CSV table of C-alpha atoms in Angstrom, one decimal:
chain,number,residue,atom,x,y,z
A,1,UNK,CA,-16.5,-24.5,-70.3
A,2,UNK,CA,-14.4,-23.4,-73.4
A,3,UNK,CA,-12.5,-26.6,-73.3
A,4,UNK,CA,-15.8,-28.5,-73.0
A,5,UNK,CA,-17.3,-26.7,-76.0
A,6,UNK,CA,-14.3,-27.4,-78.1
A,7,UNK,CA,-14.4,-31.1,-77.3
A,8,UNK,CA,-18.1,-31.3,-78.0
A,9,UNK,CA,-18.2,-29.4,-81.2
A,10,UNK,CA,-14.9,-30.8,-82.5
A,11,UNK,CA,-14.5,-27.7,-84.6
A,12,UNK,CA,-10.7,-27.7,-84.2
A,13,UNK,CA,-10.5,-31.1,-85.6
A,14,UNK,CA,-12.2,-29.9,-88.7
A,15,UNK,CA,-9.7,-27.2,-89.3
A,16,UNK,CA,-7.4,-27.7,-92.3
A,17,UNK,CA,-3.7,-28.3,-91.8
A,18,UNK,CA,-2.9,-24.8,-92.8
A,19,UNK,CA,-4.9,-23.3,-89.9
A,20,UNK,CA,-3.3,-25.6,-87.4
A,21,UNK,CA,0.2,-24.8,-88.4
A,22,UNK,CA,1.8,-22.2,-86.0
A,23,UNK,CA,1.4,-18.4,-87.0
A,24,UNK,CA,4.6,-16.7,-87.3
A,25,UNK,CA,5.3,-14.0,-84.8
A,26,UNK,CA,5.7,-11.3,-87.5
A,27,UNK,CA,2.4,-12.3,-89.0
A,28,UNK,CA,0.7,-12.0,-85.6
A,29,UNK,CA,2.3,-8.6,-85.1
A,30,UNK,CA,1.1,-7.5,-88.6
A,31,UNK,CA,-2.4,-8.7,-87.9
A,32,UNK,CA,-2.3,-7.0,-84.5
A,33,UNK,CA,-1.3,-3.7,-85.9
A,34,UNK,CA,-3.9,-4.0,-88.7
A,35,UNK,CA,-6.8,-4.7,-86.3
A,36,UNK,CA,-5.7,-2.1,-83.8
A,37,UNK,CA,-5.6,0.6,-86.7
A,38,UNK,CA,-8.9,-0.5,-87.9
A,39,UNK,CA,-10.6,-0.2,-84.4
A,40,UNK,CA,-8.9,3.2,-83.7
A,41,UNK,CA,-10.3,4.4,-86.9
A,42,UNK,CA,-13.8,2.9,-86.8
A,43,UNK,CA,-14.4,3.1,-83.2
A,44,UNK,CA,-12.8,6.6,-82.3
A,45,UNK,CA,-15.1,6.9,-79.2
A,46,UNK,CA,-13.2,4.0,-77.7
A,47,UNK,CA,-9.9,5.4,-78.5
A,48,UNK,CA,-10.8,8.8,-77.1
A,49,UNK,CA,-12.2,7.3,-73.9
A,50,UNK,CA,-9.0,5.6,-72.8
A,51,UNK,CA,-7.2,8.4,-71.0
A,52,UNK,CA,-3.9,6.7,-70.1
A,53,UNK,CA,-2.5,5.0,-73.2
A,54,UNK,CA,-5.2,4.1,-75.8
A,55,UNK,CA,-2.9,2.5,-78.2
A,56,UNK,CA,-1.3,0.2,-75.7
A,57,UNK,CA,-4.7,-0.8,-74.1
A,58,UNK,CA,-6.4,-1.5,-77.4
A,59,UNK,CA,-3.4,-3.4,-78.6
A,60,UNK,CA,-3.4,-5.6,-75.5
A,61,UNK,CA,-7.0,-6.5,-76.0
A,62,UNK,CA,-6.6,-7.3,-79.6
A,63,UNK,CA,-3.5,-9.5,-78.8
A,64,UNK,CA,-5.5,-11.5,-76.2
A,65,UNK,CA,-8.3,-12.1,-78.7
A,66,UNK,CA,-6.1,-13.0,-81.7
A,67,UNK,CA,-3.9,-15.3,-79.5
A,68,UNK,CA,-7.2,-16.9,-78.3
A,69,UNK,CA,-8.5,-17.4,-81.9
A,70,UNK,CA,-5.2,-18.8,-83.2
A,71,UNK,CA,-4.9,-21.2,-80.3
A,72,UNK,CA,-8.5,-22.2,-80.7
A,73,UNK,CA,-7.9,-23.2,-84.3
A,74,UNK,CA,-4.6,-25.0,-83.5
A,75,UNK,CA,-6.0,-26.8,-80.7
A,76,UNK,CA,-3.7,-25.3,-78.0
A,77,UNK,CA,-6.4,-23.4,-76.2
A,78,UNK,CA,-5.9,-22.2,-72.7
A,79,UNK,CA,-8.3,-19.8,-70.5
A,80,UNK,CA,-5.5,-17.6,-69.0
A,81,UNK,CA,-6.0,-15.1,-71.6
A,82,UNK,CA,-9.7,-14.6,-70.8
A,83,UNK,CA,-8.7,-13.8,-67.2
A,84,UNK,CA,-6.3,-11.2,-68.5
A,85,UNK,CA,-9.1,-9.7,-70.8
A,86,UNK,CA,-11.6,-9.6,-67.8
A,87,UNK,CA,-9.0,-7.6,-65.8
A,88,UNK,CA,-8.6,-5.0,-68.6
A,89,UNK,CA,-12.4,-4.7,-69.2
A,90,UNK,CA,-13.0,-4.3,-65.5
A,91,UNK,CA,-10.5,-1.3,-65.5
A,92,UNK,CA,-12.4,0.3,-68.4
A,93,UNK,CA,-15.6,-0.2,-66.6
A,94,UNK,CA,-14.1,1.5,-63.6
A,95,UNK,CA,-12.9,4.4,-65.8
A,96,UNK,CA,-16.5,4.9,-66.7
A,97,UNK,CA,-16.2,3.9,-70.4
A,98,UNK,CA,-19.7,2.9,-71.5
A,99,UNK,CA,-20.4,-0.6,-72.4
A,100,UNK,CA,-21.8,0.3,-75.7
A,101,UNK,CA,-18.6,2.0,-76.6
A,102,UNK,CA,-16.6,-1.1,-75.7
A,103,UNK,CA,-18.8,-3.6,-77.6
A,104,UNK,CA,-18.7,-1.3,-80.7
A,105,UNK,CA,-14.9,-1.5,-80.5
A,106,UNK,CA,-15.2,-5.4,-80.0
A,107,UNK,CA,-17.4,-5.8,-83.1
A,108,UNK,CA,-15.0,-3.6,-85.3
A,109,UNK,CA,-12.1,-5.7,-84.1
A,110,UNK,CA,-14.0,-9.0,-85.0
A,111,UNK,CA,-14.8,-7.5,-88.4
A,112,UNK,CA,-11.1,-6.7,-89.2
A,113,UNK,CA,-10.0,-10.1,-87.7
A,114,UNK,CA,-12.2,-12.1,-89.9
A,115,UNK,CA,-11.2,-10.2,-93.0
A,116,UNK,CA,-7.6,-11.1,-92.1
A,117,UNK,CA,-8.1,-14.7,-91.3
A,118,UNK,CA,-9.8,-15.3,-94.6
A,119,UNK,CA,-7.4,-13.1,-96.6
A,120,UNK,CA,-4.4,-15.2,-95.6
A,121,UNK,CA,-5.5,-17.9,-98.1
A,122,UNK,CA,-6.3,-17.4,-101.8
A,123,UNK,CA,-9.0,-20.1,-101.5
A,124,UNK,CA,-10.6,-21.8,-98.6
A,125,UNK,CA,-12.4,-25.0,-98.2
A,126,UNK,CA,-15.9,-25.3,-96.5
A,127,UNK,CA,-14.1,-27.0,-93.6
A,128,UNK,CA,-11.9,-24.0,-93.2
A,129,UNK,CA,-14.8,-21.6,-93.3
A,130,UNK,CA,-16.6,-23.6,-90.7
A,131,UNK,CA,-13.5,-23.8,-88.5
A,132,UNK,CA,-12.7,-20.1,-88.6
A,133,UNK,CA,-16.3,-19.0,-88.3
A,134,UNK,CA,-16.9,-21.4,-85.5
A,135,UNK,CA,-13.9,-20.1,-83.5
A,136,UNK,CA,-14.8,-16.5,-84.2
A,137,UNK,CA,-18.3,-16.9,-83.1
A,138,UNK,CA,-17.2,-18.8,-80.0
A,139,UNK,CA,-14.7,-16.0,-79.2
A,140,UNK,CA,-17.4,-13.3,-79.7
A,141,UNK,CA,-19.5,-15.1,-77.4
A,142,UNK,CA,-16.9,-15.4,-74.8
A,143,UNK,CA,-15.7,-11.7,-75.1
A,144,UNK,CA,-19.2,-10.4,-75.1
A,145,UNK,CA,-20.0,-12.4,-71.9
A,146,UNK,CA,-16.8,-11.2,-70.4
A,147,UNK,CA,-17.6,-7.7,-71.1
A,148,UNK,CA,-21.0,-8.1,-69.6
A,149,UNK,CA,-19.6,-9.8,-66.4
A,150,UNK,CA,-16.8,-7.3,-66.0
A,151,UNK,CA,-19.2,-4.4,-66.2
A,152,UNK,CA,-21.8,-6.0,-64.0
A,153,UNK,CA,-19.3,-6.8,-61.4
A,154,UNK,CA,-17.5,-3.3,-61.4
A,155,UNK,CA,-20.8,-1.4,-61.4
A,156,UNK,CA,-22.1,-3.4,-58.6
A,157,UNK,CA,-19.0,-2.7,-56.6
A,158,UNK,CA,-19.2,1.0,-57.5
A,159,UNK,CA,-22.9,0.9,-56.5
A,160,UNK,CA,-22.2,-0.7,-53.2
A,161,UNK,CA,-19.3,1.8,-52.6
A,162,UNK,CA,-21.7,4.7,-53.4
A,163,UNK,CA,-24.5,3.3,-51.4
A,164,UNK,CA,-22.2,2.9,-48.3
A,165,UNK,CA,-21.0,6.5,-48.8
A,166,UNK,CA,-24.5,7.9,-49.1
A,167,UNK,CA,-25.7,5.9,-46.1
A,168,UNK,CA,-22.8,7.1,-44.1
A,169,UNK,CA,-23.3,10.8,-45.2
A,170,UNK,CA,-27.1,10.5,-44.4
A,171,UNK,CA,-26.4,8.9,-41.0
A,172,UNK,CA,-24.0,11.7,-40.1
A,173,UNK,CA,-26.6,14.4,-41.1
A,174,UNK,CA,-29.2,12.6,-39.0
A,175,UNK,CA,-26.9,12.8,-36.1
A,176,UNK,CA,-26.0,16.4,-36.6
A,177,UNK,CA,-22.4,15.6,-37.4
A,178,UNK,CA,-21.8,15.9,-41.2
A,179,UNK,CA,-18.3,17.1,-42.3
A,180,UNK,CA,-17.3,18.7,-45.7
A,181,UNK,CA,-14.5,16.0,-45.8
A,182,UNK,CA,-17.0,13.3,-45.7
A,183,UNK,CA,-19.1,14.9,-48.4
A,184,UNK,CA,-16.2,15.4,-50.7
A,185,UNK,CA,-15.0,11.8,-50.2
A,186,UNK,CA,-18.4,10.4,-51.3
A,187,UNK,CA,-18.9,13.0,-54.0
A,188,UNK,CA,-21.7,14.7,-52.4
A,189,UNK,CA,-22.4,18.2,-51.2
A,190,UNK,CA,-24.0,19.1,-47.8
A,191,UNK,CA,-26.8,21.6,-48.6
A,192,UNK,CA,-27.6,24.5,-46.3
A,193,UNK,CA,-31.1,23.6,-45.9
A,194,UNK,CA,-33.3,20.4,-46.5
A,195,UNK,CA,-36.7,19.3,-47.1
A,196,UNK,CA,-37.0,16.5,-44.6
A,197,UNK,CA,-39.6,13.9,-45.6
A,198,UNK,CA,-40.9,11.2,-43.3
A,199,UNK,CA,-42.2,8.5,-45.5
A,200,UNK,CA,-44.9,5.7,-44.7
A,201,UNK,CA,-44.8,3.0,-47.6
A,202,UNK,CA,-47.7,0.7,-47.3
A,203,UNK,CA,-47.6,-3.0,-48.4
A,204,UNK,CA,-48.0,-3.7,-52.1
A,205,UNK,CA,-51.1,-5.9,-52.8
A,206,UNK,CA,-48.9,-8.6,-54.2
A,207,UNK,CA,-47.1,-8.9,-50.8
A,208,UNK,CA,-50.2,-10.7,-49.5
A,209,UNK,CA,-50.6,-12.9,-52.6
A,210,UNK,CA,-50.0,-16.5,-51.4
A,211,UNK,CA,-48.6,-17.5,-54.7
A,212,UNK,CA,-45.8,-14.9,-54.6
A,213,UNK,CA,-42.9,-14.3,-52.3
A,214,UNK,CA,-43.9,-11.3,-50.2
A,215,UNK,CA,-40.4,-10.4,-49.2
A,216,UNK,CA,-39.1,-10.4,-52.8
A,217,UNK,CA,-42.3,-8.3,-53.8
A,218,UNK,CA,-41.6,-5.8,-51.0
A,219,UNK,CA,-37.8,-5.5,-52.0
A,220,UNK,CA,-38.7,-4.8,-55.6
A,221,UNK,CA,-41.0,-2.1,-54.4
A,222,UNK,CA,-38.2,-0.5,-52.4
A,223,UNK,CA,-35.8,-0.8,-55.3
A,224,UNK,CA,-38.4,0.9,-57.7
A,225,UNK,CA,-38.7,3.8,-55.3
A,226,UNK,CA,-34.8,4.1,-54.9
A,227,UNK,CA,-34.4,4.1,-58.6
A,228,UNK,CA,-37.1,6.9,-59.0
A,229,UNK,CA,-35.3,8.8,-56.3
A,230,UNK,CA,-32.0,8.5,-58.2
A,231,UNK,CA,-33.6,10.1,-61.1
A,232,UNK,CA,-34.5,13.1,-59.3
A,233,UNK,CA,-32.0,15.1,-61.1
A,234,UNK,CA,-32.7,18.7,-59.8
A,235,UNK,CA,-31.0,17.8,-56.5
A,236,UNK,CA,-29.4,14.6,-55.1
A,237,UNK,CA,-31.6,13.3,-52.5
A,238,UNK,CA,-30.3,11.3,-49.4
A,239,UNK,CA,-32.4,8.6,-47.9
A,240,UNK,CA,-32.5,5.9,-45.4
A,241,UNK,CA,-35.4,3.7,-46.5
A,242,UNK,CA,-36.9,0.3,-45.7
A,243,UNK,CA,-39.8,-1.6,-47.4
A,244,UNK,CA,-42.0,0.2,-44.8
A,245,UNK,CA,-40.8,3.7,-45.4
A,246,UNK,CA,-38.0,5.9,-43.8
A,247,UNK,CA,-36.6,9.3,-44.2
A,248,UNK,CA,-35.6,11.3,-47.3
A,249,UNK,CA,-33.6,14.5,-47.3
A,250,UNK,CA,-33.9,16.8,-50.3
A,251,UNK,CA,-31.6,19.8,-50.7
A,252,UNK,CA,-33.5,23.1,-50.7
A,253,UNK,CA,-32.9,25.5,-53.5
A,254,UNK,CA,-33.8,29.1,-54.0
A,255,UNK,CA,-37.4,29.4,-55.4
A,256,UNK,CA,-38.4,26.0,-54.1
A,257,UNK,CA,-42.3,25.6,-53.6
A,258,UNK,CA,-44.5,23.0,-52.0
A,259,UNK,CA,-45.3,21.8,-55.6
A,260,UNK,CA,-41.9,20.3,-56.2
A,261,UNK,CA,-42.2,18.1,-52.9
A,262,UNK,CA,-45.7,17.0,-54.0
A,263,UNK,CA,-44.5,16.1,-57.4
A,264,UNK,CA,-41.5,14.1,-56.1
A,265,UNK,CA,-43.9,12.2,-53.8
A,266,UNK,CA,-46.2,11.6,-56.5
A,267,UNK,CA,-43.4,10.1,-58.7
A,268,UNK,CA,-42.3,7.7,-55.9
A,269,UNK,CA,-46.0,6.6,-55.2
A,270,UNK,CA,-46.1,5.8,-59.0
A,271,UNK,CA,-42.8,3.8,-58.7
A,272,UNK,CA,-43.9,2.0,-55.4
A,273,UNK,CA,-47.4,1.2,-57.2
A,274,UNK,CA,-48.9,2.1,-53.8
A,275,UNK,CA,-49.8,5.7,-52.5
A,276,UNK,CA,-47.4,7.0,-50.0
A,277,UNK,CA,-48.3,9.1,-47.0
A,278,UNK,CA,-45.5,11.7,-46.3
A,279,UNK,CA,-45.0,14.3,-43.5
A,280,UNK,CA,-42.6,17.3,-44.5
A,281,UNK,CA,-40.7,20.0,-42.8
A,282,UNK,CA,-37.8,22.2,-43.8
A,283,UNK,CA,-34.7,22.8,-41.7
A,284,UNK,CA,-31.1,23.9,-41.7
A,285,UNK,CA,-28.6,21.2,-42.1
A,286,UNK,CA,-27.6,21.6,-38.4
A,287,UNK,CA,-31.2,21.2,-37.2
A,288,UNK,CA,-32.0,18.0,-39.4
A,289,UNK,CA,-32.0,15.5,-36.5
A,290,UNK,CA,-34.6,17.5,-34.6
A,291,UNK,CA,-36.6,18.1,-37.8
A,292,UNK,CA,-36.6,14.4,-38.6
A,293,UNK,CA,-38.1,13.8,-35.2
A,294,UNK,CA,-40.8,16.3,-35.9
A,295,UNK,CA,-41.6,15.0,-39.3
A,296,UNK,CA,-42.1,11.5,-38.2
A,297,UNK,CA,-44.2,12.7,-35.2
A,298,UNK,CA,-46.3,14.5,-37.7
A,299,UNK,CA,-46.5,11.5,-39.9
A,300,UNK,CA,-47.6,9.4,-36.8
A,301,UNK,CA,-50.4,12.0,-36.2
A,302,UNK,CA,-51.5,11.7,-39.8
A,303,UNK,CA,-51.6,7.8,-39.3
A,304,UNK,CA,-53.4,8.0,-36.0
A,305,UNK,CA,-56.1,10.2,-37.5
A,306,UNK,CA,-56.6,7.9,-40.5
A,307,UNK,CA,-55.6,10.7,-43.0
A,308,UNK,CA,-55.5,9.7,-46.6
A,309,UNK,CA,-52.2,9.2,-48.4
A,310,UNK,CA,-50.5,12.4,-49.6
A,311,UNK,CA,-48.1,15.2,-48.4
A,312,UNK,CA,-48.9,16.8,-45.0
A,313,UNK,CA,-47.2,19.8,-43.7
A,314,UNK,CA,-46.9,21.1,-40.1
A,315,UNK,CA,-49.2,24.0,-40.6
A,316,UNK,CA,-52.0,21.6,-41.9
A,317,UNK,CA,-51.8,19.4,-38.8
A,318,UNK,CA,-50.5,21.7,-36.1
A,319,UNK,CA,-53.7,21.5,-33.9
A,320,UNK,CA,-53.9,17.8,-34.2
A,321,UNK,CA,-50.2,17.5,-33.6
A,322,UNK,CA,-50.5,19.5,-30.5
A,323,UNK,CA,-53.6,17.6,-29.1
A,324,UNK,CA,-51.7,14.3,-29.5
A,325,UNK,CA,-48.7,15.3,-27.5
A,326,UNK,CA,-48.3,13.2,-24.4
A,327,UNK,CA,-49.3,14.8,-21.2
A,328,UNK,CA,-52.0,15.1,-18.5
A,329,UNK,CA,-54.1,17.5,-20.6
A,330,UNK,CA,-54.2,15.0,-23.5
A,331,UNK,CA,-55.1,12.2,-21.2
A,332,UNK,CA,-57.9,14.0,-19.7
A,333,UNK,CA,-59.3,15.1,-22.9
A,334,UNK,CA,-59.2,11.8,-24.4
A,335,UNK,CA,-60.7,10.4,-21.2
A,336,UNK,CA,-64.0,12.2,-21.8
A,337,UNK,CA,-64.9,9.6,-24.4
A,338,UNK,CA,-64.2,6.7,-22.2
A,339,UNK,CA,-67.9,6.5,-21.3
A,340,UNK,CA,-68.5,5.4,-25.1
A,341,UNK,CA,-66.3,2.4,-24.8
A,342,UNK,CA,-69.5,0.4,-23.8
A,343,UNK,CA,-71.3,2.0,-26.6
A,344,UNK,CA,-69.1,1.4,-29.9
A,345,UNK,CA,-72.1,2.3,-32.1
A,346,UNK,CA,-72.2,5.8,-30.4
A,347,UNK,CA,-68.5,6.4,-31.0
A,348,UNK,CA,-68.8,5.1,-34.6
A,349,UNK,CA,-71.7,7.5,-35.3
A,350,UNK,CA,-69.9,10.5,-33.9
A,351,UNK,CA,-66.8,9.7,-35.8
A,352,UNK,CA,-68.7,9.3,-39.0
A,353,UNK,CA,-70.7,12.5,-38.4
A,354,UNK,CA,-67.6,14.5,-37.9
A,355,UNK,CA,-66.1,12.8,-41.0
A,356,UNK,CA,-68.9,13.9,-43.2
A,357,UNK,CA,-68.8,17.4,-42.2
A,358,UNK,CA,-71.7,17.2,-39.8
A,359,UNK,CA,-74.1,16.3,-42.6
A,360,UNK,CA,-76.9,14.4,-41.1
A,361,UNK,CA,-78.2,12.8,-44.2
A,362,UNK,CA,-74.6,11.9,-45.4
A,363,UNK,CA,-74.0,10.3,-42.0
A,364,UNK,CA,-77.1,8.3,-42.3
A,365,UNK,CA,-76.2,7.0,-45.7
A,366,UNK,CA,-72.7,6.1,-44.7
A,367,UNK,CA,-73.9,4.1,-41.7
A,368,UNK,CA,-77.0,2.6,-43.5
A,369,UNK,CA,-79.2,4.3,-40.9
A,370,UNK,CA,-82.4,6.3,-40.8
A,371,UNK,CA,-81.5,10.0,-40.2
A,372,UNK,CA,-83.7,9.8,-36.9
A,373,UNK,CA,-81.4,7.1,-35.6
A,374,UNK,CA,-78.4,9.3,-36.1
A,375,UNK,CA,-80.0,12.1,-34.2
A,376,UNK,CA,-80.9,9.7,-31.3
A,377,UNK,CA,-77.4,8.4,-31.2
A,378,UNK,CA,-75.9,11.9,-31.2
A,379,UNK,CA,-78.3,12.9,-28.3
A,380,UNK,CA,-77.0,9.9,-26.4
A,381,UNK,CA,-73.4,10.9,-26.9
A,382,UNK,CA,-74.3,14.3,-25.4
A,383,UNK,CA,-76.0,12.7,-22.4
A,384,UNK,CA,-73.2,10.3,-21.7
A,385,UNK,CA,-70.3,12.7,-22.1
A,386,UNK,CA,-71.9,15.9,-21.0
A,387,UNK,CA,-70.8,17.4,-24.4
A,388,UNK,CA,-73.6,18.4,-26.7
A,389,UNK,CA,-72.6,17.6,-30.5
A,390,UNK,CA,-75.2,20.1,-31.7
A,391,UNK,CA,-73.5,23.0,-29.9
A,392,UNK,CA,-70.2,24.7,-31.2
A,393,UNK,CA,-68.5,24.3,-28.0
A,394,UNK,CA,-69.5,20.7,-27.3
A,395,UNK,CA,-68.6,19.7,-30.8
A,396,UNK,CA,-65.3,21.5,-30.5
A,397,UNK,CA,-64.5,19.5,-27.4
A,398,UNK,CA,-65.7,16.3,-28.9
A,399,UNK,CA,-63.6,16.6,-31.9
A,400,UNK,CA,-60.5,17.5,-29.8
A,401,UNK,CA,-61.1,14.5,-27.7
A,402,UNK,CA,-61.3,12.2,-30.6
A,403,UNK,CA,-58.0,13.5,-31.8
A,404,UNK,CA,-56.4,13.1,-28.4
A,405,UNK,CA,-57.9,9.6,-28.1
A,406,UNK,CA,-56.2,8.6,-31.4
A,407,UNK,CA,-52.9,9.8,-30.0
A,408,UNK,CA,-53.1,7.7,-27.0
A,409,UNK,CA,-54.5,4.5,-28.7
A,410,UNK,CA,-51.2,4.2,-30.8
A,411,UNK,CA,-48.9,4.3,-27.8
A,412,UNK,CA,-47.3,1.1,-26.5
A,413,UNK,CA,-48.9,-0.2,-23.5
């Protein structure tokens, strides 16, 4: 690419004879020292960030760039130096030096280098100005791109390493086998207690858009949620998530309230751009595997009952949870509504009446019926099931039967 640019632009051919003559070693050394001193003085944050040998590392980068510029002007350009530069920059990224710090140092180095190149001549022609400026701008482009690529590659590698570590630690917690050694290795701490969140993440509307790639939209939704989760600075959550949901473990702290979990779920819903349905329980680290099972069963209960998105806790759905547990009692209770299978309008009316809080007028409005029709259908429910919706006992059994029926309807056949 560099050689092609050189051949295409012909910049080197426009350079004067003086620029194409070899630069003596002593002059290169003087220029190198001058640029290094300038960068060290004008970009102290870079110098202070290099923990091993700042002077040597800055000198190495300056020599690479200076040699590139001189070779570029003299028509003897090779790309090996850029490979060396990329290796140095990758190590800086790995050491945690900010890319803005590096780029500031690069720009200060170019400023000093330009001054030196023009100062070597008492007068310069327009061709010489174009030659030097073209070489410097091309080098700046190459170096800036190299910095960006080096940092992206290094951060991507670090992110993958961190992701693997977090995944391993989370999996160990879910299996009940976390170790302090594992946590230390991955730079995390195993908390004494966790908020265990079972998460249901619905599809984003754009996933069904025929003009868009639904899988890409879903992955972007997941990445937004993971990014929002990473910004939860109060405690570092662990998670195993897919585009449909999953499990999140949030370390408990003294003084935690339900509000904190609600706020986190609200932030994640905002990031996903769809409302999440979440069930949460609290458990000791050793009990996380059992708690995860309970949380997801509680989430299934909320799903089966058609509950709205939001956060659900065990005490809110304890009765519903118990009624949907597999067993003969649940099956018998759910079976009391079997006689309504041939009368779907009666089952719909009963469900709507319970959903409106037993308000006759509201039920009629919801179903677009006359209130007398609602009364008739509820009487028919009582006649067929033997459970009178107008009595407290009959209504209690009917509501329980509907909950139990929701539990059986979602089981695999």
